[in-house]
Short mmCIF file of C-alpha atoms in Angstrom, two decimals:
data_model
loop_
_atom_site.label_atom_id
_atom_site.label_comp_id
_atom_site.label_asym_id
_atom_site.label_seq_id
_atom_site.Cartn_x
_atom_site.Cartn_y
_atom_site.Cartn_z
CA MET A 27 -0.03 -0.16 0.06
CA ASP A 28 2.93 2.34 0.46
CA TRP A 29 4.29 1.39 -2.90
CA PHE A 30 1.12 2.25 -4.55
CA GLY A 31 0.62 5.47 -2.30
CA LYS A 32 3.96 6.74 -3.30
CA MET A 33 3.35 6.01 -7.06
CA LEU A 34 0.09 8.12 -6.57
CA ASN A 35 2.21 10.99 -4.87
CA LEU A 36 -0.30 10.69 -2.02
CA PRO A 37 0.66 13.01 1.00
CA ILE A 38 2.95 11.13 3.61
CA SER A 39 0.26 11.37 6.10
CA PHE A 40 -1.77 8.50 4.41
CA LEU A 41 1.47 6.18 4.71
CA PHE A 42 2.79 3.78 6.99
CA SER A 43 6.16 5.06 6.38
CA GLY A 44 6.91 8.12 8.36
CA GLY A 45 3.26 9.69 8.28
CA GLY A 46 1.36 7.77 10.67
CA GLY A 47 -1.37 7.00 8.48
CA GLY A 48 -1.54 3.54 6.26
CA GLY A 49 -3.45 1.59 3.78
CA VAL A 50 -5.59 -1.60 3.66
CA LEU A 51 -7.18 -3.43 0.80
CA GLN A 52 -10.82 -3.85 0.83
CA GLY A 53 -13.43 -5.56 -1.22
CA THR A 54 -15.16 -2.53 -2.68
CA THR A 55 -15.88 1.02 -2.38
CA CYS A 56 -18.94 0.55 -0.39
CA GLU A 57 -16.83 -1.30 2.41
CA ALA A 58 -14.23 1.45 2.34
CA ILE A 59 -16.77 4.13 2.65
CA LEU A 60 -18.66 2.26 5.54
CA CYS A 61 -15.62 1.52 7.37
CA THR A 62 -14.37 5.20 7.39
CA LEU A 63 -17.88 6.34 8.06
CA THR A 64 -18.18 4.00 10.97
CA ALA A 65 -15.03 5.40 12.38
CA ALA A 66 -16.45 9.02 12.07
CA ARG A 67 -19.75 8.23 13.53
CA ASP A 68 -17.98 6.54 16.76
CA GLN A 69 -15.72 9.67 16.98
CA MET A 70 -18.49 11.98 17.03
CA LEU A 71 -20.83 9.90 19.28
CA ASP A 72 -17.97 9.80 21.88
CA LYS A 73 -18.14 13.47 21.95
CA ILE A 74 -21.80 14.10 21.71
CA GLY A 75 -23.12 10.92 23.40
CA ARG A 76 -24.85 7.86 21.71
CA GLU A 77 -28.37 9.48 22.27
CA ASN A 78 -27.81 12.03 19.46
CA MET A 79 -27.22 9.46 16.90
CA GLY A 80 -30.27 10.70 14.89
CA LYS A 81 -28.85 14.14 14.41
CA LEU A 82 -25.74 13.16 12.28
CA VAL A 83 -25.86 14.19 8.92
CA VAL A 84 -23.93 12.83 5.67
CA TYR A 85 -23.17 14.75 2.70
CA GLY A 86 -22.54 14.08 -1.04
CA SER A 87 -23.38 15.35 -4.55
CA ASP A 88 -26.20 14.04 -6.76
CA GLN A 89 -23.20 12.45 -8.69
CA THR A 90 -21.83 10.40 -5.80
CA GLN A 91 -21.84 6.71 -6.31
CA SER A 92 -24.89 5.01 -4.55
CA SER A 93 -22.33 3.30 -2.22
CA LEU A 94 -22.31 6.41 -0.03
CA GLN A 95 -26.03 6.05 0.49
CA LYS A 96 -25.65 2.46 1.21
CA ALA A 97 -22.99 2.90 3.63
CA ALA A 98 -25.03 5.61 5.50
CA LYS A 99 -27.97 3.17 5.83
CA ILE A 100 -25.82 0.34 7.28
CA ALA A 101 -24.15 2.79 9.68
CA GLY A 102 -27.55 3.63 10.95
CA ILE A 103 -27.73 7.17 9.70
CA ASN A 104 -31.12 8.40 9.73
CA PRO A 105 -32.22 8.37 5.84
CA SER A 106 -33.61 11.96 6.36
CA ASN A 107 -30.25 13.14 7.27
CA PHE A 108 -28.48 12.02 4.03
CA ARG A 109 -27.82 14.93 1.65
CA SER A 110 -27.45 14.61 -2.11
CA LEU A 111 -26.52 17.90 -3.22
CA LEU A 112 -27.53 19.31 -6.63
CA THR A 113 -24.68 19.94 -9.18
CA THR A 114 -25.09 21.75 -12.34
CA LYS A 115 -23.73 21.79 -15.91
CA SER A 116 -22.03 25.14 -15.29
CA THR A 117 -19.49 23.55 -12.86
CA ALA A 118 -19.09 20.36 -15.26
CA PHE A 119 -21.12 18.46 -12.53
CA GLY A 120 -18.48 18.88 -9.73
CA LEU A 121 -19.93 19.94 -6.35
CA SER A 122 -20.07 23.70 -5.85
CA PRO A 123 -18.46 24.62 -2.35
CA ASN A 124 -21.13 27.07 -1.89
CA SER A 125 -23.87 24.42 -2.05
CA LEU A 126 -21.90 22.17 0.63
CA LYS A 127 -21.61 25.30 2.89
CA SER A 128 -25.28 26.20 2.45
CA ALA A 129 -26.39 22.95 3.23
CA ILE A 130 -24.15 22.43 6.19
CA GLN A 131 -25.20 25.84 7.81
CA SER A 132 -28.92 24.89 7.18
CA ASP A 133 -28.38 21.64 9.22
CA ILE A 134 -26.71 23.23 11.94
CA LYS A 135 -29.62 25.81 12.23
CA PHE A 136 -32.15 23.06 12.72
CA GLY A 137 -29.95 21.31 15.41
CA LEU A 138 -28.29 18.65 13.26
CA ILE A 139 -24.59 17.65 13.36
CA PRO A 140 -22.61 17.38 10.32
CA LEU A 141 -20.47 14.36 10.40
CA PHE A 142 -19.02 13.12 7.00
CA PHE A 143 -18.70 14.39 3.39
CA CYS A 144 -17.81 12.23 0.35
CA ALA A 145 -16.02 13.89 -2.42
CA THR A 146 -15.59 12.19 -5.78
CA ILE A 147 -13.02 12.21 -8.32
CA GLY A 148 -14.25 10.85 -11.51
CA THR A 149 -18.05 10.41 -10.86
CA THR A 150 -19.75 7.05 -12.24
CA SER A 151 -22.28 8.90 -14.21
CA SER A 152 -20.12 11.47 -15.87
CA ASN A 153 -16.49 11.28 -14.63
CA ALA A 154 -17.18 14.69 -13.04
CA VAL A 155 -14.49 15.99 -10.46
CA ASP A 156 -15.27 17.80 -7.06
CA PRO A 157 -12.89 20.72 -6.21
CA LEU A 158 -11.08 19.00 -3.25
CA GLY A 159 -9.39 21.90 -1.91
CA PRO A 160 -12.41 24.40 -1.26
CA LEU A 161 -14.64 21.46 -0.09
CA CYS A 162 -12.10 20.19 2.21
CA ASP A 163 -11.63 23.61 3.58
CA ILE A 164 -15.32 24.04 4.34
CA ALA A 165 -15.46 20.62 5.86
CA LYS A 166 -12.39 21.54 8.20
CA ASP A 167 -14.34 24.87 9.24
CA TYR A 168 -17.32 22.63 10.55
CA ASN A 169 -15.19 19.72 11.73
CA ILE A 170 -16.29 17.42 9.18
CA LEU A 171 -14.56 14.11 8.03
CA VAL A 172 -13.71 13.81 4.51
CA HIS A 173 -13.64 10.86 2.43
CA ILE A 174 -12.29 11.13 -1.43
CA ASP A 175 -13.85 8.27 -3.61
CA ALA A 176 -11.78 7.89 -6.86
CA ALA A 177 -12.86 4.34 -7.50
CA TYR A 178 -12.45 4.64 -11.11
CA ALA A 179 -10.29 7.69 -11.83
CA GLY A 180 -7.73 7.21 -9.04
CA SER A 181 -5.49 4.94 -11.17
CA ALA A 182 -4.82 7.69 -13.44
CA PHE A 183 -2.83 9.57 -10.73
CA ILE A 184 0.10 7.55 -11.31
CA CYS A 185 0.56 10.09 -14.19
CA PRO A 186 1.96 13.36 -13.11
CA GLU A 187 -0.36 15.02 -15.54
CA PHE A 188 -3.54 14.05 -13.96
CA ARG A 189 -2.39 14.95 -10.26
CA HIS A 190 -3.80 18.39 -10.45
CA PHE A 191 -7.29 16.72 -9.65
CA LEU A 192 -5.78 15.83 -6.47
CA GLN A 193 -4.96 19.23 -5.17
CA GLY A 194 -6.35 19.56 -1.69
CA ILE A 195 -6.23 16.03 -0.80
CA GLU A 196 -4.18 16.89 2.10
CA GLY A 197 -7.38 18.26 3.80
CA ALA A 198 -8.95 14.87 3.44
CA ASN A 199 -9.08 12.18 5.99
CA SER A 200 -9.21 9.07 3.71
CA PHE A 201 -8.85 8.13 -0.02
CA SER A 202 -9.93 5.13 -1.80
CA LEU A 203 -9.68 3.72 -5.42
CA ASN A 204 -10.39 0.48 -7.03
CA ALA A 205 -7.36 -1.08 -8.53
CA HIS A 206 -10.07 -3.89 -10.19
CA LYS A 207 -11.38 -0.96 -12.41
CA TRP A 208 -8.48 0.46 -14.26
CA PHE A 209 -5.33 -1.03 -12.77
CA LEU A 210 -5.06 -4.23 -14.59
CA THR A 211 -6.03 -6.14 -11.00
CA THR A 212 -8.86 -8.72 -10.90
CA LEU A 213 -11.92 -8.15 -8.91
CA ASP A 214 -12.11 -7.45 -5.86
CA CYS A 215 -9.45 -4.95 -4.69
CA CYS A 216 -10.45 -1.66 -3.34
CA CYS A 217 -7.27 0.37 -1.93
CA LEU A 218 -8.24 2.48 1.01
CA TRP A 219 -5.71 4.88 2.78
CA VAL A 220 -6.48 6.81 6.02
CA LYS A 221 -4.69 9.40 7.99
CA GLU A 222 -5.70 7.93 11.34
CA PRO A 223 -5.76 4.15 11.58
CA SER A 224 -6.53 4.26 15.26
CA ALA A 225 -9.88 5.71 14.65
CA LEU A 226 -10.65 2.71 12.27
CA ILE A 227 -9.20 0.28 14.78
CA LYS A 228 -11.31 1.66 17.73
CA ALA A 229 -14.43 1.34 15.58
CA LEU A 230 -14.03 -1.92 13.99
CA SER A 231 -11.87 -4.02 16.68
CA THR A 232 -12.85 -6.92 18.78
CA ASP A 233 -10.72 -8.83 21.05
CA PRO A 234 -12.05 -12.35 21.61
CA GLU A 235 -9.74 -14.50 23.88
CA TYR A 236 -9.30 -17.01 20.73
CA LEU A 237 -7.72 -14.12 18.76
CA LYS A 238 -5.08 -12.92 21.27
CA ASN A 239 -1.52 -13.35 20.38
CA LYS A 240 1.76 -11.62 21.24
CA ALA A 241 2.42 -10.16 17.88
CA SER A 242 -0.87 -8.29 17.87
CA ASP A 243 -0.79 -7.33 21.51
CA SER A 244 2.79 -5.83 21.14
CA ASN A 245 2.00 -4.17 17.61
CA GLN A 246 4.83 -6.07 16.02
CA VAL A 247 2.05 -6.48 13.09
CA VAL A 248 -0.82 -4.60 11.27
CA ASP A 249 -3.80 -6.68 12.56
CA TYR A 250 -6.18 -5.92 9.43
CA LYS A 251 -8.97 -7.55 11.03
CA ASP A 252 -9.57 -4.15 12.83
CA TRP A 253 -9.46 -2.27 9.56
CA GLN A 254 -12.23 -4.00 7.84
CA ILE A 255 -15.71 -5.41 8.40
CA ALA A 256 -15.08 -9.30 8.04
CA LEU A 257 -12.78 -10.98 10.42
CA SER A 258 -11.09 -13.26 7.70
CA ARG A 259 -9.29 -11.70 4.55
CA ARG A 260 -8.37 -12.89 1.08
CA PHE A 261 -4.99 -12.56 -0.09
CA ARG A 262 -5.42 -9.46 -2.30
CA ALA A 263 -2.10 -8.23 -1.66
CA MET A 264 -0.65 -10.86 -3.65
CA LYS A 265 -2.41 -9.85 -6.95
CA LEU A 266 -1.70 -6.09 -6.66
CA TRP A 267 1.89 -6.93 -5.78
CA LEU A 268 2.08 -8.78 -9.02
CA VAL A 269 0.66 -6.25 -11.04
CA LEU A 270 3.27 -3.48 -9.65
CA ARG A 271 6.31 -5.80 -9.91
CA SER A 272 5.39 -7.20 -13.32
CA TYR A 273 4.53 -4.08 -15.04
CA GLY A 274 6.41 -1.24 -13.14
CA VAL A 275 5.51 2.37 -13.13
CA SER A 276 6.63 3.22 -16.55
CA ASN A 277 4.72 0.51 -18.07
CA LEU A 278 1.53 1.12 -15.99
CA ARG A 279 1.70 4.91 -16.88
CA ASN A 280 1.93 4.03 -20.51
CA PHE A 281 -1.01 1.58 -20.08
CA ILE A 282 -3.19 4.52 -18.64
CA ARG A 283 -2.19 7.02 -21.01
CA GLY A 284 -2.89 4.95 -23.90
CA HIS A 285 -6.61 4.52 -22.88
CA VAL A 286 -7.03 8.21 -22.32
CA LYS A 287 -5.60 8.86 -25.81
CA MET A 288 -8.02 6.27 -27.25
CA ALA A 289 -10.79 8.02 -25.53
CA LYS A 290 -9.62 11.64 -26.99
CA HIS A 291 -9.37 9.85 -30.60
CA PHE A 292 -13.08 8.58 -30.12
CA GLU A 293 -14.05 12.14 -29.02
CA GLY A 294 -12.67 13.43 -32.09
CA PHE A 295 -14.96 11.15 -34.00
CA ILE A 296 -18.03 12.56 -32.26
CA ALA A 297 -16.89 16.10 -32.55
CA MET A 298 -16.73 15.82 -36.50
CA ASP A 299 -20.13 14.32 -36.75
CA LYS A 300 -22.63 17.26 -36.27
CA ARG A 301 -25.50 14.91 -35.30
CA PHE A 302 -23.59 14.22 -32.09
CA GLU A 303 -22.54 16.28 -29.05
CA VAL A 304 -20.40 15.64 -25.97
CA VAL A 305 -22.49 16.10 -22.97
CA VAL A 306 -20.02 16.55 -20.26
CA PRO A 307 -16.10 17.39 -20.47
CA ARG A 308 -13.92 14.25 -21.03
CA ASN A 309 -11.58 14.08 -17.93
CA PHE A 310 -10.07 10.61 -18.18
CA ALA A 311 -10.99 7.64 -20.76
CA MET A 312 -14.55 7.93 -20.58
CA VAL A 313 -16.71 9.94 -23.45
CA CYS A 314 -20.25 10.82 -22.79
CA PHE A 315 -22.24 11.77 -25.79
CA ARG A 316 -25.56 11.62 -27.46
CA ILE A 317 -27.53 12.51 -30.50
CA SER A 318 -28.19 16.05 -30.40
CA PRO A 319 -31.80 17.37 -30.27
CA LEU A 320 -30.74 19.20 -33.42
CA MET A 321 -30.27 16.06 -35.70
CA MET A 322 -28.78 16.54 -39.06
CA GLY A 323 -30.31 14.44 -41.70
CA ASN A 324 -29.29 13.91 -45.22
CA ALA A 325 -31.04 17.03 -46.50
CA ASN A 326 -33.19 18.27 -43.80
CA GLN A 327 -32.77 19.52 -40.21
CA LYS A 328 -35.14 18.10 -37.46
CA LEU A 329 -35.27 19.50 -34.08
CA LEU A 330 -36.12 17.26 -31.43
CA GLY A 331 -37.39 18.00 -27.93
CA GLU A 332 -35.40 16.72 -24.94
CA GLU A 333 -37.79 13.95 -24.04
CA ASP A 334 -37.88 12.73 -27.67
CA ALA A 335 -33.87 13.08 -27.91
CA ASN A 336 -33.78 10.91 -24.70
CA GLU A 337 -35.83 8.08 -26.25
CA PHE A 338 -33.82 8.26 -29.62
CA ASN A 339 -30.63 7.89 -27.73
CA ARG A 340 -32.04 4.96 -25.61
CA LYS A 341 -32.95 3.26 -28.62
CA LEU A 342 -29.84 3.84 -30.41
CA LEU A 343 -27.93 2.32 -27.61
CA GLU A 344 -30.14 -0.74 -27.31
CA SER A 345 -29.54 -1.06 -31.26
CA ILE A 346 -25.68 -0.87 -30.92
CA ASN A 347 -25.62 -3.09 -27.86
CA ALA A 348 -27.90 -5.77 -29.63
CA THR A 349 -25.14 -6.51 -32.23
CA GLY A 350 -22.78 -7.89 -29.70
CA ARG A 351 -19.93 -6.05 -31.35
CA VAL A 352 -20.11 -3.01 -29.14
CA TYR A 353 -21.07 -2.81 -25.53
CA MET A 354 -21.79 0.69 -24.02
CA THR A 355 -23.71 1.94 -20.83
CA HIS A 356 -25.76 4.98 -20.19
CA ALA A 357 -26.27 7.63 -17.71
CA VAL A 358 -28.93 10.39 -16.93
CA VAL A 359 -27.29 13.72 -16.18
CA TRP A 360 -29.55 16.59 -15.42
CA GLY A 361 -32.22 14.84 -17.21
CA VAL A 362 -30.30 14.10 -20.27
CA TYR A 363 -29.83 10.61 -21.44
CA VAL A 364 -26.21 10.09 -22.15
CA ILE A 365 -24.23 7.17 -23.99
CA ARG A 366 -21.03 6.27 -22.36
CA LEU A 367 -18.06 4.65 -24.16
CA ALA A 368 -15.34 3.80 -21.57
CA VAL A 369 -12.00 2.63 -22.63
CA GLY A 370 -10.62 0.31 -19.99
CA ALA A 371 -10.22 -3.17 -21.03
CA THR A 372 -6.45 -4.73 -21.30
CA LEU A 373 -6.64 -5.56 -24.69
CA THR A 374 -8.30 -2.56 -26.14
CA ASP A 375 -6.72 -0.87 -29.11
CA TYR A 376 -7.31 1.87 -31.69
CA CYS A 377 -8.96 -0.68 -34.09
CA HIS A 378 -11.54 -1.35 -31.55
CA VAL A 379 -12.35 2.41 -31.10
CA ASN A 380 -12.42 2.93 -34.78
CA LYS A 381 -14.96 0.04 -35.09
CA ALA A 382 -17.12 1.30 -32.30
CA SER A 383 -17.11 4.75 -33.91
CA LYS A 384 -18.07 3.27 -37.25
CA GLU A 385 -20.71 1.15 -35.69
CA ILE A 386 -22.33 4.15 -33.61
CA GLN A 387 -22.22 6.22 -36.79
CA GLU A 388 -24.17 3.52 -39.11
CA HIS A 389 -26.53 2.83 -36.56
CA ALA A 390 -27.49 6.82 -36.18
CA HIS A 391 -27.65 6.88 -39.66
CA THR A 392 -30.12 3.85 -40.04
CA MET A 393 -32.40 5.05 -37.33
CA GLN A 394 -32.81 8.53 -39.04
#
């Protein structure tokens, strides 16, 4: 975990070596968020009393992955105290710091207690990026713990040219990414780094007689049972270790950069065809696009309403996927149905991207 953390250029405060923090391999993002949220919950309840559990509030944006809401449910947060804050196209669907601050102030006014905020780098729907620095500053002002979810996009930060998205991470309390998404590692392998392992251990540890041993009692080992939900662990470290040792930093960077270049290449095809539009800015290797409401036919222009455009794009995606030659997914962002092409498979090359572009354009032409 320290090797990988150093590749990502994480602040030393997240590492075992010299910073007092450390990393653990979880199964999924939901587990990582649940563990950090549970630690935050117990820290707060130790201060305010268990009887105030119903006042705790959790924050994310409307683009935050559903893992946050699920973790909040499991951790016992009152469902009415879960805040899904609105994002807009004007901020490329990143969360506005003003929105977070307003929500916090409103909750405090009504006697609630802000507890936990999850920022996202590379949201599931659109790959949007929350502005970490300003958001972490606001969270600090109100003593809110911050987790950063970079499940998909986090792997890109081994490349220096993407690290600007991490500006402000030093203000967060924990950070996670899924190596099984874009780092050549098989499912499951979620990497979680925390600044205060002691908070996790206090919240999650158990100490039955049959588990006691000298190595754990004397802190000679990291007893990972106290960093996770389950008692037993898979040997996830081996597969991540093999990826790091087999490829090396340079080859892993080339792998990531290659996918980003292919996505940019596909984006170029979309830009040249006036029937299509890129709905949200491409930050990494996923392109969100659609047939525009203003469709260009062979000789005529046909103006579609948003509902008609959404239905047209839904049918277009179904038609393309039904061929078995290309598979893409969709999302609805601000009421707009978008088609998502993600470059991420190990063997994907330019020939595949070119074929996908041709397939998309031919189906669009046939449906018109």
